[in-house]
Coordinates of C-alpha atoms and ligand atoms in Angstrom, one line a residue:
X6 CA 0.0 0.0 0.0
X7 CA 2.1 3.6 -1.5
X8 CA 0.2 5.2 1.7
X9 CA 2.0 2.5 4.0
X10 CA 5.4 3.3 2.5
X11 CA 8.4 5.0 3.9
X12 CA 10.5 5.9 1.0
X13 CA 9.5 7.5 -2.2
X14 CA 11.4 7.3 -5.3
X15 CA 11.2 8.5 -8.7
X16 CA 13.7 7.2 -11.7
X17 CA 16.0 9.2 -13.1
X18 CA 13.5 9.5 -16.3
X19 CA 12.0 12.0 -13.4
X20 CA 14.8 14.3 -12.9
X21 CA 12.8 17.8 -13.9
X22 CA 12.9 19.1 -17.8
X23 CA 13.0 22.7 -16.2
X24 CA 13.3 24.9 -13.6
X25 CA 10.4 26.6 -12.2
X26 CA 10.9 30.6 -11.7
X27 CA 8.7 32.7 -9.6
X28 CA 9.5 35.8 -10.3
X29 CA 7.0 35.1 -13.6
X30 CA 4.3 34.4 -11.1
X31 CA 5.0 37.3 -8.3
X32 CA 2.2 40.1 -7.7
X33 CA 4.4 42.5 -8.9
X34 CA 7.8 42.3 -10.1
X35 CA 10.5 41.6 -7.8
X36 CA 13.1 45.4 -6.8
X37 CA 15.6 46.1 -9.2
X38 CA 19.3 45.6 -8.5
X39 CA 20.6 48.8 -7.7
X40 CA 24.4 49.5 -8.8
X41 CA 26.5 50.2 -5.9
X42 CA 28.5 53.5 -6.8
X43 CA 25.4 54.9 -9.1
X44 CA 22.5 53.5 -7.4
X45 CA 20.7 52.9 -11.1
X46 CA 19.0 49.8 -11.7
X47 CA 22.1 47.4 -12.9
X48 CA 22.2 46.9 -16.3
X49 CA 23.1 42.7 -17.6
X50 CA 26.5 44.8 -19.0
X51 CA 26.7 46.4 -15.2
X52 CA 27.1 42.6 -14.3
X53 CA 29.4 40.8 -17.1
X54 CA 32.6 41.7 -15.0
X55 CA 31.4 39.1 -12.8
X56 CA 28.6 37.0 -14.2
X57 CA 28.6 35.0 -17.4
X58 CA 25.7 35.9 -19.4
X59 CA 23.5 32.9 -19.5
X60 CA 23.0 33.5 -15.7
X61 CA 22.7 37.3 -15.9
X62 CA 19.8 36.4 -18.1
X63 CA 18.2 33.9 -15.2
X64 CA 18.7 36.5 -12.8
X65 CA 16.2 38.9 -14.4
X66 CA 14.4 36.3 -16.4
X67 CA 10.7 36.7 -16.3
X68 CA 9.2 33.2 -18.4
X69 CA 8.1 30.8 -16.0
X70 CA 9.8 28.0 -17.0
X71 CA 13.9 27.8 -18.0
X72 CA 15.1 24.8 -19.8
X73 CA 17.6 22.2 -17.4
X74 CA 20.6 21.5 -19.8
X75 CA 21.0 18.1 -20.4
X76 CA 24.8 17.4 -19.4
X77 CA 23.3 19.2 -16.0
X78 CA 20.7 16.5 -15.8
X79 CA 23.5 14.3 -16.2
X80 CA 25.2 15.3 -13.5
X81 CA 21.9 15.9 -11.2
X82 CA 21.5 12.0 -11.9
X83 CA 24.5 11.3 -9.9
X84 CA 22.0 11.7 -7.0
X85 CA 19.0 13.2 -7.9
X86 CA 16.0 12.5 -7.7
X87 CA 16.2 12.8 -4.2
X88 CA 14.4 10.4 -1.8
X89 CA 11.1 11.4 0.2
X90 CA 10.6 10.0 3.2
X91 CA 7.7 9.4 5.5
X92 CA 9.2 9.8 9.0
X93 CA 7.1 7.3 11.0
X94 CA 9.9 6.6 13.2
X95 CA 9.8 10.5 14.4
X96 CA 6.1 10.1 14.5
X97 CA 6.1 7.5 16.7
X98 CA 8.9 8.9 19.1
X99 CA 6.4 12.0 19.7
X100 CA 3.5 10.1 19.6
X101 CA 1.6 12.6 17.2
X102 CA -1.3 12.0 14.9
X103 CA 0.7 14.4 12.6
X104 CA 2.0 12.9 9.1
X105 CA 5.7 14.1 8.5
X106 CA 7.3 13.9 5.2
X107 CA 10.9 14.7 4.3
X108 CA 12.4 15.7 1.6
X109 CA 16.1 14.5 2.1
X110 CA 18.8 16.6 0.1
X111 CA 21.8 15.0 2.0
X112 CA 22.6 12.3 -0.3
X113 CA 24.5 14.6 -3.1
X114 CA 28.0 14.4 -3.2
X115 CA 28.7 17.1 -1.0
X116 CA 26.0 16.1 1.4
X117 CA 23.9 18.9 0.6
X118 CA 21.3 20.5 -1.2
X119 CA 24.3 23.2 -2.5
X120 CA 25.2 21.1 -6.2
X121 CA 22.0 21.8 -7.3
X122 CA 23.2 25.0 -8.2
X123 CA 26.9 24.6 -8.0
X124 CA 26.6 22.1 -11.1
X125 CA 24.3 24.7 -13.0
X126 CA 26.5 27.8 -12.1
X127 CA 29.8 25.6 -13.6
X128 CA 27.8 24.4 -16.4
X129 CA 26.8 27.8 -17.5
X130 CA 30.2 29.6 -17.4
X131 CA 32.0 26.6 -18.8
X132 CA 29.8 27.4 -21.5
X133 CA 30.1 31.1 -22.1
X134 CA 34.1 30.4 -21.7
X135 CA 34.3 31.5 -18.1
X136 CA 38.3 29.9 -17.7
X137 CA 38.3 30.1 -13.7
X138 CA 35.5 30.8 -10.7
X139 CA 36.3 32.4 -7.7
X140 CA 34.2 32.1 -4.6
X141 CA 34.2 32.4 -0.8
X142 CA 32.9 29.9 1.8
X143 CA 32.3 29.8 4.9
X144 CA 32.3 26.3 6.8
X145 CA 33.0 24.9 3.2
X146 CA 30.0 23.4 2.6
X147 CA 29.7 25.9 -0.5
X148 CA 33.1 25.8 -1.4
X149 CA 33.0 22.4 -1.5
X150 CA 30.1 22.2 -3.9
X151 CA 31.5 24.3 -6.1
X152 CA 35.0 22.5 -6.0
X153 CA 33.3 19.4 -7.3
X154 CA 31.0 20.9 -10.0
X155 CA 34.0 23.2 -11.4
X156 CA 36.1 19.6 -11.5
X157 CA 33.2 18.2 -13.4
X158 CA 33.2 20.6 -16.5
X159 CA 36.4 21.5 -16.4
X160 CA 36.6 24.8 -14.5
X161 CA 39.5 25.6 -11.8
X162 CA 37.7 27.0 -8.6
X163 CA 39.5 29.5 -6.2
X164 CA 38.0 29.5 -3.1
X165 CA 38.5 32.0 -0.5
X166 CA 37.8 30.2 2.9
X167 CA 36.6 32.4 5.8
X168 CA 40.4 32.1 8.3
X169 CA 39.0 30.5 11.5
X170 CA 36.6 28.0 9.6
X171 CA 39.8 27.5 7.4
X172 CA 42.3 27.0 10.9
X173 CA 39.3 25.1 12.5
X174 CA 37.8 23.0 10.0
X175 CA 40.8 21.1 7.9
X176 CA 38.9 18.4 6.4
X177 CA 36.7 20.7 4.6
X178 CA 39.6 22.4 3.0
X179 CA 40.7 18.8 2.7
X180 CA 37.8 18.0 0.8
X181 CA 37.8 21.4 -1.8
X182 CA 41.3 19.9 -2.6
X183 CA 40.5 16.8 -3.0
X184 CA 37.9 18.1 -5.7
X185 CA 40.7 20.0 -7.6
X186 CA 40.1 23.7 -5.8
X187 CA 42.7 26.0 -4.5
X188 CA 41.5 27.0 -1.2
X189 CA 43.3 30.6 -0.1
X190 CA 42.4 32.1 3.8
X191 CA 40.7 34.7 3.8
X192 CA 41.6 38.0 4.7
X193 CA 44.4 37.1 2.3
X194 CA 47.6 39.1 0.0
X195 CA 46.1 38.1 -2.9
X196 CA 43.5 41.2 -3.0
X197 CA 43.3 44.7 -2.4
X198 CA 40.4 44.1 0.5
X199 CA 42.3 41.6 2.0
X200 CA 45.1 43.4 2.4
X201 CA 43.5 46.4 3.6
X202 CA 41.4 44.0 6.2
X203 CA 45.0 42.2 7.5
X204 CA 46.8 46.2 7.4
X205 CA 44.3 47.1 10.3
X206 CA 44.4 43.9 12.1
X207 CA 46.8 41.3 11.3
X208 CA 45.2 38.6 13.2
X209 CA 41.5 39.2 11.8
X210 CA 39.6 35.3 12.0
X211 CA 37.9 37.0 8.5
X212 CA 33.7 36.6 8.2
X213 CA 31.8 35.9 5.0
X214 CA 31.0 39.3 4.1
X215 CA 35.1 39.9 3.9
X216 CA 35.8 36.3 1.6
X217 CA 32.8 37.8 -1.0
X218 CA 34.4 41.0 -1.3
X219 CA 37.6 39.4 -2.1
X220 CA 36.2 36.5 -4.6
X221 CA 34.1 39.7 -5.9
X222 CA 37.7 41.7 -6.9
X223 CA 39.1 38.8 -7.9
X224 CA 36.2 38.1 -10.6
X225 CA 35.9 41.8 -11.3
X226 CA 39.8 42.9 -12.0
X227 CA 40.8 39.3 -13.5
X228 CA 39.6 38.7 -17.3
X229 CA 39.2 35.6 -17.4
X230 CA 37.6 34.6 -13.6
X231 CA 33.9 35.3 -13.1
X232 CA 32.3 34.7 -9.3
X233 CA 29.8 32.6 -8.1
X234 CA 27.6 32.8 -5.7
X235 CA 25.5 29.6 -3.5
X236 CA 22.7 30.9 -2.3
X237 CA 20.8 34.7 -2.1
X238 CA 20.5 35.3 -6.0
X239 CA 17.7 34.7 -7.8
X240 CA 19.6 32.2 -10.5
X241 CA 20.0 30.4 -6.9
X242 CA 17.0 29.9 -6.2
X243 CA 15.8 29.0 -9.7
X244 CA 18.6 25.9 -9.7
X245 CA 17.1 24.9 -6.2
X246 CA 13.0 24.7 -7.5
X247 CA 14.4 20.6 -8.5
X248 CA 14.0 20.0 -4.8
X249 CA 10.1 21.0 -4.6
X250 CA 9.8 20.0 -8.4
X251 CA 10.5 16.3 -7.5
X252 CA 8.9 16.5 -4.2
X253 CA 5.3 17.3 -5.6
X254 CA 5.5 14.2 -8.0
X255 CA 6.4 12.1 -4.9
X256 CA 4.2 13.8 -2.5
X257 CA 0.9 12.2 -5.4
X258 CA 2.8 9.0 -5.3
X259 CA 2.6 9.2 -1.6
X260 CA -1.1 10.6 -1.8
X261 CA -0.7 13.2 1.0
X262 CA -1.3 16.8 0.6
X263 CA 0.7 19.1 2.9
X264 CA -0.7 21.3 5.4
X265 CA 2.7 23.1 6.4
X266 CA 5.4 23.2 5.1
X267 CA 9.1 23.7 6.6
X268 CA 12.7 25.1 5.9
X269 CA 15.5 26.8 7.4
X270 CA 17.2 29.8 5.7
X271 CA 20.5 31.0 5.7
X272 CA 20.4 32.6 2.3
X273 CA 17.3 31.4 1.5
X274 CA 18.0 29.1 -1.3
X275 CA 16.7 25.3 0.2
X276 CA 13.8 26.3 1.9
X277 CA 13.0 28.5 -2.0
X278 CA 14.0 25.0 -3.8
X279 CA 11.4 23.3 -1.8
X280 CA 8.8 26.0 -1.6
X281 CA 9.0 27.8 -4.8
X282 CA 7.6 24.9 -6.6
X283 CA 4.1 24.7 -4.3
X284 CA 3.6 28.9 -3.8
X285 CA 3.4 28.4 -8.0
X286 CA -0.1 27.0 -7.1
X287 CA -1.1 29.6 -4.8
X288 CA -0.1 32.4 -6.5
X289 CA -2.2 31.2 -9.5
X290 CA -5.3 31.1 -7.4
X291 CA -4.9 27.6 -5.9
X292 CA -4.2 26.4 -2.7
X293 CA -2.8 28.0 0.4
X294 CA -0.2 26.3 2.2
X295 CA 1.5 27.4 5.8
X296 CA 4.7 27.8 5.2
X297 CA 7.4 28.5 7.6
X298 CA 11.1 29.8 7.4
X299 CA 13.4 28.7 10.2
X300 CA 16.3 31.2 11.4
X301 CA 18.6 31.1 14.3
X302 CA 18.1 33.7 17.0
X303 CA 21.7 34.6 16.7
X304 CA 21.1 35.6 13.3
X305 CA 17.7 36.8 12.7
X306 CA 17.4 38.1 9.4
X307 CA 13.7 37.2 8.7
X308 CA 12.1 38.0 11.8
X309 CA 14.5 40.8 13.2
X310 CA 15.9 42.6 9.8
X311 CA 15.1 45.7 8.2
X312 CA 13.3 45.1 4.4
X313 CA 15.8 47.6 2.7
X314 CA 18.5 48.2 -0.1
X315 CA 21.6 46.5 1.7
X316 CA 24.9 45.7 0.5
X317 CA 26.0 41.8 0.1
X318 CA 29.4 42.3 1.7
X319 CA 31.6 44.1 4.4
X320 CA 34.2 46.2 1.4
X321 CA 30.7 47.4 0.1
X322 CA 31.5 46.0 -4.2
X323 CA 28.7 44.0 -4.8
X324 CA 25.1 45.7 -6.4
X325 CA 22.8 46.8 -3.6
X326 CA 19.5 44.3 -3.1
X327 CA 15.9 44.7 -1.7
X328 CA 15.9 42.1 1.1
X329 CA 15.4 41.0 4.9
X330 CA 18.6 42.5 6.5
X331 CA 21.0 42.7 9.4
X332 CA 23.3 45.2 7.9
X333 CA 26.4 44.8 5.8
X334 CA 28.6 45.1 8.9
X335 CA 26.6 42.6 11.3
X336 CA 28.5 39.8 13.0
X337 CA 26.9 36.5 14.0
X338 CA 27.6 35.1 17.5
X339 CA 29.5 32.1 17.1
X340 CA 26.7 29.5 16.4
X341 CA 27.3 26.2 14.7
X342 CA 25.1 26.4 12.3
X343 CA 27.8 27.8 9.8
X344 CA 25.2 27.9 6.5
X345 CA 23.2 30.4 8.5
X346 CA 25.4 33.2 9.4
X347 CA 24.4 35.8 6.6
X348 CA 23.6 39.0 7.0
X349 CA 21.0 38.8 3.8
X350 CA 18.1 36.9 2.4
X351 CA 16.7 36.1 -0.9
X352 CA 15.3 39.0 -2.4
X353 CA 12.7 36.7 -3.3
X354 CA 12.2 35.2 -0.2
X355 CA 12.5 38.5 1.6
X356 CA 9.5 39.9 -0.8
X357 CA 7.3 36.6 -0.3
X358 CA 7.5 37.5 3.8
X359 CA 6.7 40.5 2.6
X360 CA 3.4 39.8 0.8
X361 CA 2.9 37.1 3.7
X362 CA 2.9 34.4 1.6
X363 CA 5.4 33.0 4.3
X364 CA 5.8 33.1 7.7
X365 CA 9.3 33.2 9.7
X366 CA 10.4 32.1 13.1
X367 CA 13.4 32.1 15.1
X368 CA 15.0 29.3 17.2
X369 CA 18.0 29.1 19.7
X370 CA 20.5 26.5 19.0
X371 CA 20.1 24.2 22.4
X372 CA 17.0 23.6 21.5
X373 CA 17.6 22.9 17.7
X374 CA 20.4 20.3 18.8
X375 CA 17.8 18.7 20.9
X376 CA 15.5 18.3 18.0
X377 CA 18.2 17.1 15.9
X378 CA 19.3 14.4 18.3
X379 CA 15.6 13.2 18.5
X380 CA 15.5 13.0 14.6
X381 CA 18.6 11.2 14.5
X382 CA 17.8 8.6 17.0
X383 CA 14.4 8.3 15.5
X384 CA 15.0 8.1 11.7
X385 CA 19.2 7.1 11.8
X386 CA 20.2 10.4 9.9
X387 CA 22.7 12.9 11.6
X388 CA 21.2 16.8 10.4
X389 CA 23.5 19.2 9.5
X390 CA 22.7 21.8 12.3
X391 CA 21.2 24.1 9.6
X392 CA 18.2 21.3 9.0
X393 CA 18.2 21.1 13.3
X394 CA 16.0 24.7 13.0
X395 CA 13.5 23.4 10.3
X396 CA 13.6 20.1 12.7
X397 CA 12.9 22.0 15.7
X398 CA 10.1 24.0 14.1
X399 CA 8.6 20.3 12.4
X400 CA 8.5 19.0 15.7
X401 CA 7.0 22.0 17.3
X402 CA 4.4 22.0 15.4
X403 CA 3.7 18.0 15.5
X404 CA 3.6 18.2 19.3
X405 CA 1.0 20.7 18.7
X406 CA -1.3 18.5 16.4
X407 CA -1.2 16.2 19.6
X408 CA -2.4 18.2 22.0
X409 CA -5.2 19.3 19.5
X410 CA -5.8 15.9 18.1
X411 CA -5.2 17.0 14.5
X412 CA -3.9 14.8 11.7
X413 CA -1.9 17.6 9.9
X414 CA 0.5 16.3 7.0
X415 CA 4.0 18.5 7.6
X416 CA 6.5 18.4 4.9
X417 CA 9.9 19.9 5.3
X418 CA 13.7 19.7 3.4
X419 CA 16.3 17.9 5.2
X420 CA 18.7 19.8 3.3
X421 CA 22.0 18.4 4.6
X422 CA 23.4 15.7 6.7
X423 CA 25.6 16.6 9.8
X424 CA 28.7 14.0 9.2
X425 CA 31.2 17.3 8.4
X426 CA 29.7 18.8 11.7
X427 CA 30.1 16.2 14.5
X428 CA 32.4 18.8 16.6
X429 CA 29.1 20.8 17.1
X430 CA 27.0 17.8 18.3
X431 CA 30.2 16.9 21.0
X432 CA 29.9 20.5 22.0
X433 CA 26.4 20.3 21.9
X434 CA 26.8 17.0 24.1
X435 CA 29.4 18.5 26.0
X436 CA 26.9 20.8 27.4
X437 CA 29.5 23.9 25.5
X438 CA 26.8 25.3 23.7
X439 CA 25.6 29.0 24.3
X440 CA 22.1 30.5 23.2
X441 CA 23.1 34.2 22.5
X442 CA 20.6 35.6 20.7
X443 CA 21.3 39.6 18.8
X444 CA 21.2 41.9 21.1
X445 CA 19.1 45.1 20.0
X446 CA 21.8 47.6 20.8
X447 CA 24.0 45.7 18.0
X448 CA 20.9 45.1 15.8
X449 CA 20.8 49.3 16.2
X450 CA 24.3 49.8 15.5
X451 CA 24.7 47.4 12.4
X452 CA 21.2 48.6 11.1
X453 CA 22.3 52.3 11.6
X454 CA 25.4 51.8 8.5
X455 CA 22.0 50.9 5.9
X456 CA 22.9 52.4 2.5
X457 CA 20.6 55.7 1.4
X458 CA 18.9 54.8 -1.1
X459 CA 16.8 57.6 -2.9
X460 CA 16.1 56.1 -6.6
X461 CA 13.2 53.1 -6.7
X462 CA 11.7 52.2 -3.3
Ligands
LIG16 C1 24.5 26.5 3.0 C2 23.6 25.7 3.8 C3 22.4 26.2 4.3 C4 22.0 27.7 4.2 O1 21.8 28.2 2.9 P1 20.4 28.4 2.2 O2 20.7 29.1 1.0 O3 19.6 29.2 3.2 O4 19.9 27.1 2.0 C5 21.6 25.4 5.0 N1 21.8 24.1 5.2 C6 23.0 23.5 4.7 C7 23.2 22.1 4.9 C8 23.9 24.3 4.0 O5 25.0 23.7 3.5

């Protein structure tokens, strides 16, 4: 009996034909891109220095549909499509009438949802010529990602590697090497921002918003180096729809509807992959789902941030965006979940709060650990601490169809498994693990530095 079943599966003959873009589908159409010096919408020749043009064109595309290539099918069918699962086993454990599905992203190569678009993004500038990428991560999972997609068509990847993760996390460096990457620490010599970072303080551990500005200069002063980028950007998000694209086929197979549906959000781009695809219906009349985006309370971009023009990095190069933000200066707490530490949010995901098409909540880390442990010893996967908020909030709410005796069917994207993360479970274990949410006089402060931004909005 398919209702009876745990695991869903499609054949590779069901790898999606297309991507599915929103933006055709939005209300109105998503903020321009404002240039960063001029503050004029950004022209596609604005962004050749850094983009190839095939993704400039997705970035601003407007049909509603944009073709998959087929050598990126290829690749995609390394792992993909990806398996749904019914978690019974976590059902049982709370003892709730609720139905949970999972959608579980962790079986790519990297052991994340990330080479969705990291195969696309190589594919694309292999094709338009692009002879080198340059990118940043953070605790590698990106970098990593991108490592192994550039190896696949044939593009070298720089990666500049945020210092501490790159002192505290080896094997991830490890792993970008093994891929083929060069894997620099950022602040580094190689670029002007770097240099000017490490003249002021020698020692600086580096943050995200530093390694983009550097990967940023490097694309924009080099010929023939272009950047990439693994989450935030539209093209991002379009790459991602595959996740909620396969999930809807499997979801009929599995002949549940959901009621809510759960993600967590860093950038934006898993919990857009999965929910993209099922907002298509509702913003062409049909159903309404629930859908909630899970943040950290160290880094509360959805539920804390400021919907304005905001810079993507700390040296202030990159095009100003419309979106959920902390401010360009903002510095997470030192939470483990590394994929969650951004200061931005996807425009589109930012504008879909917005319209309240989507609803955001906020979740210390204890407490997501907790839920991940129960997951784990419930359903034998180990979630990368970025799934542990959409856990927290899946469980949340199951517990809450028990008290009210409601069968609800939850759905949520298990975008990554936690095997590069286990020093954060043996802190977690350890009892090491702090819950330091913003504080509002550093919310203030990093908020206060927003760009002025007369043009548009
Ligand atoms: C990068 C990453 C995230 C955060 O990025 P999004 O664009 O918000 O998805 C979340 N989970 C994992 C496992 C990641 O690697």
């Amino acid at each position: 009996m398919a209702s009876e079943a745990i695991k869903f599966l499609l054949g590779d003959d069901r790898i999606p034909r297309s991507w599915y873009n929103i933006a055709a589908d939005l209300p109105e159409p998503p903020s321009p891109v404002l240039h960063p010096e001029t503050r004029a919408p950004v022209t596609p020749a604005d962004m050749a220095a850094i983009f190839p043009p095939s993704l400039i064109a997705q970035e601003m595309a407007t049909e509603r549909e944009i073709e998959i290539p087929e050598p990126v099918r290829e690749v995609y069918a390394l792992w993909r499509p990806t398996p749904l699962f019914r978690a019974r086993f976590l059902e049982r454990a709370l003892d709730t009438p609720a139905r949970i599905y999972y959608k579980y992203e962790g079986v790519s190569p990297t052991g994340s949802h990330k080479p969705n678009t990291a195969v696309a993004q190589a594919f694309f500038n292999h094709a338009d010529g692009t002879r080198r990428l340059a990118t940043e991560t953070g605790a590698g999972q990106w970098g990593t990602s991108l490592a192994f997609a550039g190896g696949i068509f044939g593009v070298p990847v720089d990666v500049f590697m945020v210092r501490v993760s790159f002192d505290q996390k080896p094997y991830r460096r490890a792993a970008m090497e093994a891929y083929g990457a060069r894997c620099v620490a950022s602040p580094s010599e190689e670029t002007a921002a770097g240099r000017q970072i490490l003249s002021e303080d020698p020692q600086s551990t580096g943050s995200l918003g530093i390694a983009i500005s550097e990967a940023v200069e490097t694309a924009a002063t080099r010929e023939d180096t272009k950047y990439a980028l693994g989450s935030v950007l539209n093209h991002v998000m379009l790459h991602q729809t595959v996740i909620g694209l396969e999930t809807i086929e499997q979801l009929a197979l599995a002949d549940a509807v959901p009621d809510v549906i759960v993600g967590c959000t860093g950038g934006g781009s898993n919990f857009a992959g999965l929910v993209f695809p099922f907002l298509a219906e509702t913003l062409r009349g049909g159903r309404r789902y629930r859908i909630i985006a899970a943040e950290p309370t160290a880094c509360p971009t959805l539920t804390r941030g400021a919907y304005a023009y905001d810079f993507g990095d700390t040296a202030h190069l990159t095009p100003l965006l419309k979106m959920r933000t902390l401010g360009s200066t903002f510095v997470p707490t030192g939470i483990h979940a590394g994929g969650l530490r951004y200061h931005g949010m996807s425009p589109l995901v930012s504008q879909l709060l917005d319209l309240g098409l989507i609803e955001a909540r906020a979740y210390d880390q204890t407490p997501c650990f907790a839920a991940g442990v129960t997951f784990a010893r419930a359903e034998g996967i180990v979630p990368a601490p970025e799934a542990n908020h959409a856990i927290r909030a899946v469980i949340d709410e199951a517990l809450v169809c028990k008290q009210e005796g409601r069968a609800r069917t939850i759905l949520f994207n298990l975008c990554g498994h936690g095997h590069f993360d286990m020093q954060a479970y043996a802190d977690y274990f350890a009892g090491k693990l702090e819950d330091r949410p913003y504080s509002e006089a550093s919310l203030t402060r990093s908020l206060g530095g927003l760009p002025e931004v007369s043009a548009a909005e």
